[in-house]
Coordinates of C-alpha atoms and ligand atoms in Angstrom, one line a residue:
X95 CA 0.0 0.0 -0.1
X96 CA 2.6 2.5 -1.0
X97 CA 5.3 4.3 1.0
X98 CA 3.3 5.5 3.9
X99 CA 2.4 1.9 5.0
X100 CA 6.0 0.7 4.4
X101 CA 7.0 3.3 6.7
X102 CA 4.4 2.2 9.2
X103 CA 5.4 -1.2 9.0
X104 CA 9.1 -0.3 9.7
X105 CA 8.0 1.8 12.6
X106 CA 5.9 -1.0 14.0
X107 CA 8.4 -3.6 13.5
X108 CA 11.2 -1.7 15.2
X109 CA 9.5 -2.0 18.3
X110 CA 8.5 -5.6 18.2
X111 CA 10.8 -8.4 18.4
X112 CA 10.0 -12.1 18.3
X113 CA 6.3 -11.3 18.8
X114 CA 7.0 -9.7 22.3
X115 CA 4.6 -7.0 23.3
X116 CA 5.2 -3.4 22.8
X117 CA 2.5 -1.4 24.0
X118 CA 1.5 2.2 23.1
X119 CA -1.4 3.4 24.8
X120 CA -4.2 1.3 23.9
X121 CA -2.5 0.0 20.8
X122 CA -0.5 -3.1 20.8
X123 CA 1.6 -4.9 18.0
X124 CA 2.2 -8.5 17.9
X125 CA 4.4 -9.9 15.3
X126 CA 4.0 -13.7 14.2
X127 CA 6.0 -14.8 11.4
X128 CA 5.8 -12.0 8.6
X129 CA 2.6 -10.5 10.1
X130 CA 2.0 -7.8 12.6
X131 CA -1.2 -7.8 14.4
X132 CA -2.0 -4.4 15.7
X133 CA -4.9 -4.3 18.1
X134 CA -6.3 -0.9 19.0
X135 CA -9.1 0.6 21.1
X136 CA -10.7 -1.1 23.8
X137 CA -10.8 1.9 26.2
X138 CA -14.1 3.9 26.9
X139 CA -16.7 2.9 24.4
X140 CA -14.4 1.6 21.6
X141 CA -14.4 -1.8 20.7
X142 CA -11.0 -3.6 20.0
X143 CA -10.1 -3.2 16.3
X144 CA -7.5 -5.5 14.5
X145 CA -5.4 -4.7 11.5
X146 CA -2.7 -6.7 10.0
X147 CA 0.4 -5.5 8.6
X148 CA 2.0 -7.9 6.1
X149 CA 5.6 -7.3 5.7
X150 CA 6.2 -9.8 2.8
X151 CA 3.5 -8.2 0.7
X152 CA 4.0 -4.7 2.2
X153 CA 0.4 -4.1 2.8
X154 CA -2.3 -3.2 5.4
X155 CA -5.3 -5.6 5.7
X156 CA -8.5 -5.2 7.7
X157 CA -9.6 -8.8 8.4
X158 CA -13.1 -10.1 8.9
X159 CA -13.3 -10.6 12.6
X160 CA -15.4 -13.4 13.9
X161 CA -16.3 -14.7 17.3
X162 CA -17.8 -12.5 20.2
X163 CA -15.6 -9.3 20.6
X164 CA -14.5 -8.2 24.1
X165 CA -16.6 -5.3 25.3
X166 CA -14.5 -2.1 25.9
X167 CA -12.4 -1.9 28.9
X168 CA -9.5 0.5 30.0
X169 CA -7.0 -0.9 27.3
X170 CA -5.3 -4.2 26.9
X171 CA -1.9 -5.9 26.7
X172 CA -1.1 -8.6 24.2
X173 CA 1.5 -11.3 23.8
X174 CA 2.0 -13.9 21.3
X175 CA 1.1 -17.3 22.6
X176 CA 1.8 -19.6 19.9
X177 CA 2.1 -19.3 16.1
X178 CA -1.7 -19.3 15.9
X179 CA -3.1 -17.0 18.6
X180 CA -2.5 -13.9 20.7
X181 CA -3.3 -13.7 24.5
X182 CA -4.9 -10.4 25.4
X183 CA -5.4 -9.1 28.8
X184 CA -8.1 -6.4 29.2
X185 CA -7.2 -3.7 31.9
X186 CA -9.8 -2.7 34.2
X187 CA -12.2 -5.5 33.3
X188 CA -14.2 -7.8 35.6
X189 CA -12.2 -10.8 36.9
X190 CA -14.2 -13.1 34.6
X191 CA -13.8 -11.1 31.5
X192 CA -9.9 -10.3 31.6
X193 CA -8.4 -13.1 29.4
X194 CA -9.1 -13.2 25.7
X195 CA -7.4 -14.7 22.5
X196 CA -7.1 -13.4 19.2
X197 CA -6.8 -16.4 16.7
X198 CA -5.0 -15.7 13.7
X199 CA -4.2 -18.9 12.1
X200 CA -5.9 -21.7 14.1
X201 CA -8.0 -24.5 12.3
X202 CA -11.1 -22.5 12.7
X203 CA -9.7 -19.4 11.1
X204 CA -8.1 -21.3 8.3
X205 CA -11.5 -23.0 7.5
X206 CA -13.3 -19.6 7.6
X207 CA -10.7 -17.9 5.2
X208 CA -11.3 -20.6 2.8
X209 CA -15.1 -20.3 3.1
X210 CA -15.4 -16.6 3.1
X211 CA -12.4 -16.2 0.6
X212 CA -11.0 -13.2 2.7
X213 CA -8.5 -12.6 5.6
X214 CA -10.1 -13.7 8.9
X215 CA -9.1 -13.4 12.5
X216 CA -11.5 -14.6 15.5
X217 CA -11.9 -13.7 19.0
X218 CA -12.4 -16.4 21.7
X219 CA -12.9 -15.5 25.5
X220 CA -10.8 -17.3 27.9
X221 CA -12.2 -19.4 30.8
X222 CA -10.6 -20.8 33.9
X223 CA -11.1 -24.7 34.3
X224 CA -12.7 -27.1 31.8
X225 CA -16.3 -27.7 30.9
X226 CA -18.1 -31.0 31.8
X227 CA -19.2 -33.5 29.1
X228 CA -22.3 -32.0 27.4
X229 CA -25.6 -34.2 26.8
X230 CA -27.3 -34.6 23.4
X231 CA -30.9 -35.9 23.4
X232 CA -32.7 -36.7 20.3
X233 CA -35.9 -38.6 19.5
X234 CA -39.3 -38.0 17.6
X235 CA -41.6 -35.4 18.6
X236 CA -43.9 -36.4 21.5
X237 CA -41.5 -39.1 22.7
X238 CA -40.9 -37.4 26.2
X239 CA -37.5 -35.5 25.6
X240 CA -38.7 -32.2 27.2
X241 CA -40.4 -34.2 29.9
X242 CA -37.3 -36.3 30.9
X243 CA -35.0 -33.2 30.6
X244 CA -37.4 -31.2 33.0
X245 CA -37.1 -33.9 35.5
X246 CA -33.4 -33.9 35.4
X247 CA -33.1 -30.0 35.8
X248 CA -35.7 -30.1 38.7
X249 CA -34.0 -32.7 40.6
X250 CA -30.4 -31.4 40.0
X251 CA -30.8 -27.7 39.4
X252 CA -27.2 -26.8 39.8
X253 CA -25.8 -29.6 37.9
X254 CA -27.8 -29.2 34.5
X255 CA -28.6 -26.4 32.2
X256 CA -30.6 -26.2 28.9
X257 CA -29.3 -25.1 25.6
X258 CA -31.9 -22.5 24.5
X259 CA -32.1 -23.0 20.6
X260 CA -33.2 -20.7 18.2
X261 CA -36.3 -21.5 15.9
X262 CA -38.5 -19.8 13.4
X263 CA -41.5 -21.8 14.5
X264 CA -44.4 -19.6 16.2
X265 CA -44.4 -19.9 20.1
X266 CA -46.8 -22.3 21.4
X267 CA -49.0 -21.1 24.4
X268 CA -47.1 -21.0 27.6
X269 CA -43.8 -20.8 25.8
X270 CA -41.6 -18.0 26.7
X271 CA -39.0 -16.1 24.3
X272 CA -35.6 -16.7 25.8
X273 CA -36.7 -19.6 28.1
X274 CA -38.0 -22.3 25.8
X275 CA -36.6 -21.0 22.6
X276 CA -35.2 -17.8 21.1
X277 CA -38.1 -17.2 18.6
X278 CA -36.8 -15.4 15.4
X279 CA -37.2 -14.8 11.9
X280 CA -35.8 -16.9 9.1
X281 CA -34.0 -14.0 7.5
X282 CA -32.4 -13.1 10.7
X283 CA -31.5 -16.8 11.4
X284 CA -30.1 -17.4 8.1
X285 CA -27.7 -14.2 8.6
X286 CA -26.5 -15.3 11.9
X287 CA -25.9 -19.0 10.6
X288 CA -23.8 -17.2 7.6
X289 CA -22.1 -15.0 10.5
X290 CA -20.8 -18.4 12.3
X291 CA -22.9 -18.0 15.2
X292 CA -24.4 -21.5 15.2
X293 CA -22.9 -24.8 16.4
X294 CA -25.6 -26.5 14.4
X295 CA -28.7 -26.0 12.5
X296 CA -31.4 -28.0 10.8
X297 CA -34.9 -27.9 9.1
X298 CA -37.2 -29.7 11.1
X299 CA -41.1 -30.2 10.5
X300 CA -40.7 -27.4 8.2
X301 CA -39.2 -24.7 10.5
X302 CA -35.4 -23.8 11.1
X303 CA -33.8 -24.8 14.4
X304 CA -30.4 -24.2 15.6
X305 CA -27.9 -24.3 18.7
X306 CA -25.9 -21.2 18.8
X307 CA -22.4 -21.4 20.3
X308 CA -23.5 -18.9 23.0
X309 CA -26.5 -21.0 24.0
X310 CA -24.0 -24.0 25.3
X311 CA -21.2 -21.6 26.3
X312 CA -23.3 -19.7 28.7
X313 CA -24.5 -23.1 30.5
X314 CA -20.9 -24.4 30.7
X315 CA -19.6 -20.8 32.0
X316 CA -22.1 -21.4 34.9
X317 CA -20.5 -24.7 35.8
X318 CA -23.3 -26.8 34.7
X319 CA -23.5 -29.8 32.0
X320 CA -25.6 -28.6 29.0
X321 CA -28.4 -30.4 27.7
X322 CA -29.1 -30.2 23.9
X323 CA -32.7 -31.3 22.8
X324 CA -32.1 -31.4 18.8
X325 CA -33.2 -33.5 15.9
X326 CA -31.0 -36.2 14.6
X327 CA -29.6 -34.1 11.8
X328 CA -28.3 -31.5 14.4
X329 CA -26.9 -34.5 16.6
X330 CA -24.9 -35.6 13.5
X331 CA -23.6 -32.1 13.2
X332 CA -22.4 -31.9 16.8
X333 CA -20.9 -35.4 16.5
X334 CA -18.9 -34.0 14.0
X335 CA -18.0 -30.8 15.9
X336 CA -15.4 -30.3 18.8
X337 CA -18.0 -30.4 21.4
X338 CA -17.7 -33.2 23.8
X339 CA -20.8 -34.8 24.6
X340 CA -22.7 -38.0 25.3
X341 CA -25.4 -38.8 22.6
X342 CA -28.7 -40.2 23.7
X343 CA -31.8 -41.4 21.5
X344 CA -35.1 -41.7 23.1
X345 CA -37.4 -44.0 21.3
X346 CA -41.2 -44.5 21.8
X347 CA -42.6 -48.1 22.9
X348 CA -44.8 -47.9 19.7
X349 CA -46.0 -45.5 17.1
X350 CA -49.5 -45.8 18.4
X351 CA -48.1 -44.7 21.9
X352 CA -46.4 -41.8 20.2
X353 CA -49.6 -40.6 18.6
X354 CA -51.4 -40.8 21.7
X355 CA -48.8 -38.6 23.5
X356 CA -48.6 -36.1 20.8
X357 CA -52.5 -35.7 20.7
X358 CA -52.7 -35.8 24.5
X359 CA -50.1 -33.0 24.8
X360 CA -52.4 -30.8 22.8
X361 CA -50.1 -28.2 21.7
X362 CA -50.2 -28.8 17.9
X363 CA -52.7 -28.4 15.1
X364 CA -53.8 -31.8 13.5
X365 CA -51.7 -31.1 10.3
X366 CA -48.6 -30.6 12.5
X367 CA -49.3 -33.8 14.4
X368 CA -49.5 -35.8 11.2
X369 CA -46.3 -34.0 10.1
X370 CA -44.5 -35.0 13.0
X371 CA -45.7 -38.7 13.0
X372 CA -44.7 -39.0 9.3
X373 CA -41.2 -37.6 10.3
X374 CA -41.0 -39.9 13.4
X375 CA -40.5 -43.0 11.4
X376 CA -37.5 -41.8 9.6
X377 CA -36.0 -40.4 12.9
X378 CA -36.5 -43.6 14.6
X379 CA -34.8 -45.7 11.9
X380 CA -32.0 -43.2 11.9
X381 CA -31.6 -43.0 15.4
X382 CA -31.5 -46.8 16.0
X383 CA -29.2 -47.6 12.8
X384 CA -26.9 -44.7 12.7
X385 CA -23.7 -44.6 14.7
X386 CA -24.3 -41.1 15.9
X387 CA -25.8 -42.3 19.4
X388 CA -23.9 -43.9 22.2
X389 CA -27.1 -45.0 24.0
X390 CA -30.9 -45.8 23.0
X391 CA -33.5 -45.5 25.6
X392 CA -37.0 -46.6 25.4
X393 CA -39.6 -44.2 27.0
X394 CA -42.3 -46.8 27.9
X395 CA -42.9 -46.0 31.9
X396 CA -41.5 -42.7 32.5
X397 CA -40.2 -43.4 35.9
X398 CA -38.3 -46.4 34.4
X399 CA -36.8 -44.3 31.5
X400 CA -35.8 -41.6 33.9
X401 CA -33.9 -44.0 36.2
X402 CA -32.1 -45.4 33.0
X403 CA -31.3 -42.1 32.1
X404 CA -29.7 -41.1 35.4
X405 CA -27.7 -44.2 35.4
X406 CA -26.0 -43.4 32.0
X407 CA -25.3 -39.9 33.3
X408 CA -23.6 -41.4 36.2
X409 CA -26.3 -40.1 38.7
X410 CA -27.0 -43.7 40.2
X411 CA -27.5 -43.6 44.0
X412 CA -26.4 -40.8 46.3
X413 CA -25.6 -38.0 44.2
X414 CA -23.6 -35.3 45.6
X415 CA -23.1 -32.2 43.6
X416 CA -19.7 -31.6 42.8
X417 CA -18.1 -28.7 44.2
X418 CA -16.5 -26.6 41.7
X419 CA -12.9 -25.7 42.7
X420 CA -12.8 -22.0 43.4
X421 CA -12.2 -19.7 40.3
X422 CA -9.5 -17.0 41.1
X423 CA -10.3 -14.8 38.5
X424 CA -8.0 -11.8 37.5
X425 CA -8.4 -8.2 38.7
X426 CA -5.7 -6.7 36.3
X427 CA -4.3 -3.2 37.3
X428 CA -3.7 -0.9 34.5
X429 CA 0.2 -0.9 35.6
X430 CA 1.4 -4.2 34.5
X431 CA 3.8 -6.0 32.2
X432 CA 3.4 -9.5 30.6
X433 CA 5.8 -12.1 29.6
X434 CA 5.7 -15.8 28.6
X435 CA 8.1 -18.5 30.3
X436 CA 7.5 -21.9 28.5
X437 CA 3.8 -22.8 29.1
X438 CA 3.3 -20.0 31.7
X439 CA 2.2 -16.6 31.3
X440 CA 3.7 -14.2 34.1
X441 CA 1.8 -10.9 34.6
X442 CA 3.8 -8.6 36.7
X443 CA 1.9 -5.8 38.4
X444 CA 3.0 -2.7 40.3
X445 CA 6.2 -0.8 40.0
X446 CA 9.3 -2.5 41.2
X447 CA 11.8 0.1 40.4
X448 CA 10.2 2.4 42.8
X449 CA 10.6 -0.2 45.5
X450 CA 7.1 -0.5 47.2
X451 CA 7.1 -4.2 47.7
X452 CA 3.5 -4.4 49.0
X453 CA 2.1 -3.1 45.8
X454 CA 4.2 -5.8 43.5
X455 CA 2.7 -9.0 42.8
X456 CA 2.7 -11.4 39.8
X457 CA -0.3 -13.5 38.5
X458 CA 0.8 -16.7 36.7
X459 CA -1.4 -18.4 34.3
X460 CA -0.9 -21.9 33.0
X461 CA -1.8 -22.3 29.5
X462 CA -0.5 -25.6 28.6
X463 CA -3.7 -27.5 28.4
X464 CA -6.0 -25.1 26.4
X465 CA -9.3 -26.7 24.8
X466 CA -11.9 -25.4 22.6
X467 CA -11.5 -22.0 21.1
X468 CA -12.9 -19.6 18.5
X469 CA -15.9 -19.3 17.6
X470 CA -16.8 -20.3 21.4
X471 CA -14.7 -20.0 24.7
X472 CA -11.0 -21.1 25.2
X473 CA -11.1 -23.2 28.4
X474 CA -8.6 -24.9 30.5
X475 CA -6.7 -22.0 31.9
X476 CA -5.3 -22.3 35.4
X477 CA -4.7 -19.2 37.5
X478 CA -2.2 -19.6 40.2
X479 CA -2.5 -17.7 43.2
X480 CA -1.2 -14.3 43.2
X481 CA 2.5 -14.4 44.2
X482 CA 4.1 -11.3 46.0
X483 CA 7.6 -10.8 45.4
X484 CA 10.7 -8.8 46.2
X485 CA 13.3 -10.1 44.0
X486 CA 13.7 -10.2 40.1
X487 CA 12.0 -12.2 37.8
X488 CA 14.6 -14.8 37.4
X489 CA 14.5 -15.5 41.3
X490 CA 10.8 -16.1 41.2
X491 CA 9.8 -19.9 41.5
X492 CA 7.0 -20.7 39.0
X493 CA 4.5 -23.7 39.8
X494 CA 5.1 -26.8 38.1
Ligands
GDP729 N1 -31.2 -29.5 15.0 C1 -32.0 -29.0 15.8 N2 -33.2 -29.5 16.3 C2 -33.8 -29.0 17.4 C3 -33.5 -27.7 18.0 N3 -34.2 -27.4 18.8 C4 -35.1 -28.3 18.7 N4 -35.0 -29.0 17.8 C5 -35.8 -30.4 17.5 O1 -36.9 -29.9 16.6 C6 -37.9 -30.8 17.0 C7 -39.2 -30.0 17.2 O2 -39.1 -29.4 18.3 P1 -40.5 -28.6 18.8 O3 -41.0 -27.7 17.9 O4 -40.2 -27.9 20.1 O5 -41.5 -29.6 19.0 P2 -41.6 -31.0 20.0 O6 -40.4 -31.9 19.7 O7 -42.7 -31.8 19.5 O8 -41.7 -30.5 21.3 C8 -37.5 -31.6 18.1 O9 -37.0 -33.1 17.5 C9 -36.4 -31.0 18.7 O10 -35.3 -32.1 19.1 C10 -32.0 -27.2 17.6 O11 -31.5 -26.3 18.0 N5 -31.3 -27.8 16.6
ADP730 N1 -43.4 -42.5 29.3 C1 -44.4 -41.6 29.2 N2 -45.6 -42.1 29.3 C2 -46.8 -41.3 28.9 N3 -46.6 -40.0 28.6 C3 -45.6 -39.5 28.5 C4 -44.3 -40.3 28.8 N4 -43.4 -39.4 28.6 C5 -43.8 -38.2 28.2 N5 -45.1 -38.3 28.3 C6 -46.1 -37.1 27.9 O1 -46.1 -37.2 26.4 C7 -46.2 -35.9 25.8 C8 -45.0 -35.5 24.9 O2 -43.9 -35.4 25.9 P1 -42.7 -34.2 25.6 O3 -41.8 -34.2 26.7 O4 -43.3 -32.9 25.3 O5 -41.9 -34.9 24.3 P2 -40.9 -34.1 23.4 O6 -40.2 -33.1 24.0 O7 -40.1 -35.4 23.1 O8 -41.7 -33.6 22.1 C9 -46.3 -35.1 27.2 O9 -47.7 -34.7 27.3 C10 -45.9 -36.0 28.3 O10 -46.4 -35.6 29.5

């Protein structure tokens, strides 16, 4: 892009060696191979912007930015984590909103680049700890999926959460937007699918249904196992995704019983009941024969089926709710520096050169076992207790 940008690149690269952070106000520049990623803004009301300076091609690129962007904070720091991503630490943010990743060359980013035929980067929010295995439940309409899921949620409210799907079908009486479904328009949902917001989607009984990435992540963020009530096509897509889940198919004892339940529920017009019954035959064939599902349960007597479901989920006998290990979170002061030592990120806070030891501390992040990533969360970060220090960085003993 001409001389001006060549000058800018030289200027940028002077301050950036081996991808190590050089911060200029609310702008950071991180170099990975031939590219410098300049992240700016993030203070006051401004969202973080990303620009790429490609040294080899001598040009500036404004990439398509995917994933949920971090909300504005009081600036940020950045450091290269590996060849594929940059770690961003937001200043003045809440402790659960401090760690973010900008993926620049991950598998997801490469796939999206190909698909969109443009330069792509993607945001992913960092979370402490890992998510439990999620649960996918499929089965024909009226078999009792919703009933079984409600029983689980009622008996174990702190253990299970429900992924609230999006749908273009009209709400039934008693259904609440945002609780039972996110009721939406076809055009809006199609655009959101194009924008990569959905883990899976399918056309079921003439309407569009889909699980947004956010719907699953918010349940996992709350430390709960997420239950997805989705059709067989959706289950197949989730099976092919990176989501770690157990897949359960619920079968009716007979077609006659299924019809009885659908009619007794009284939520659907005759035409809808007939459509659901027609589709049920194919769904049951697919569910029983495909290799998507880990388990098939027959919902004849409700209590028996519920008991078996609990056994599959490891809830037999006396279940004590797993105590989540305490999350430290990070409250990041504006005044800090960041460095990387092997798999550890060391955040040094305070001003050691002015000698006030009580103000100085280091936060250590272990990033050796990261899971997930854009367009969802990056999990598996371990935050070690804050370490006070009085000697130099070399003298500090890092946790193993
Ligand atoms: N693929 C997919 N299927 C969904 C989703 N949400 C619901 N479904 C399925 O859509 C079908 C119809 O659901 P619904 O309209 O609530 O009717 P019901 O099954 O008769 O209660 C069921 O098989 C659900 O499992 C979703 O997010 N994705
Ligand atoms: N084992 C069962 N025996 C008899 N009725 C059942 C049983 N399981 C569920 N039902 C009833 O069948 C109807 C459909 O169940 P629902 O949970 O809405 O199905 P789905 O979510 O699979 O569409 C509901 O009226 C429910 O009370």
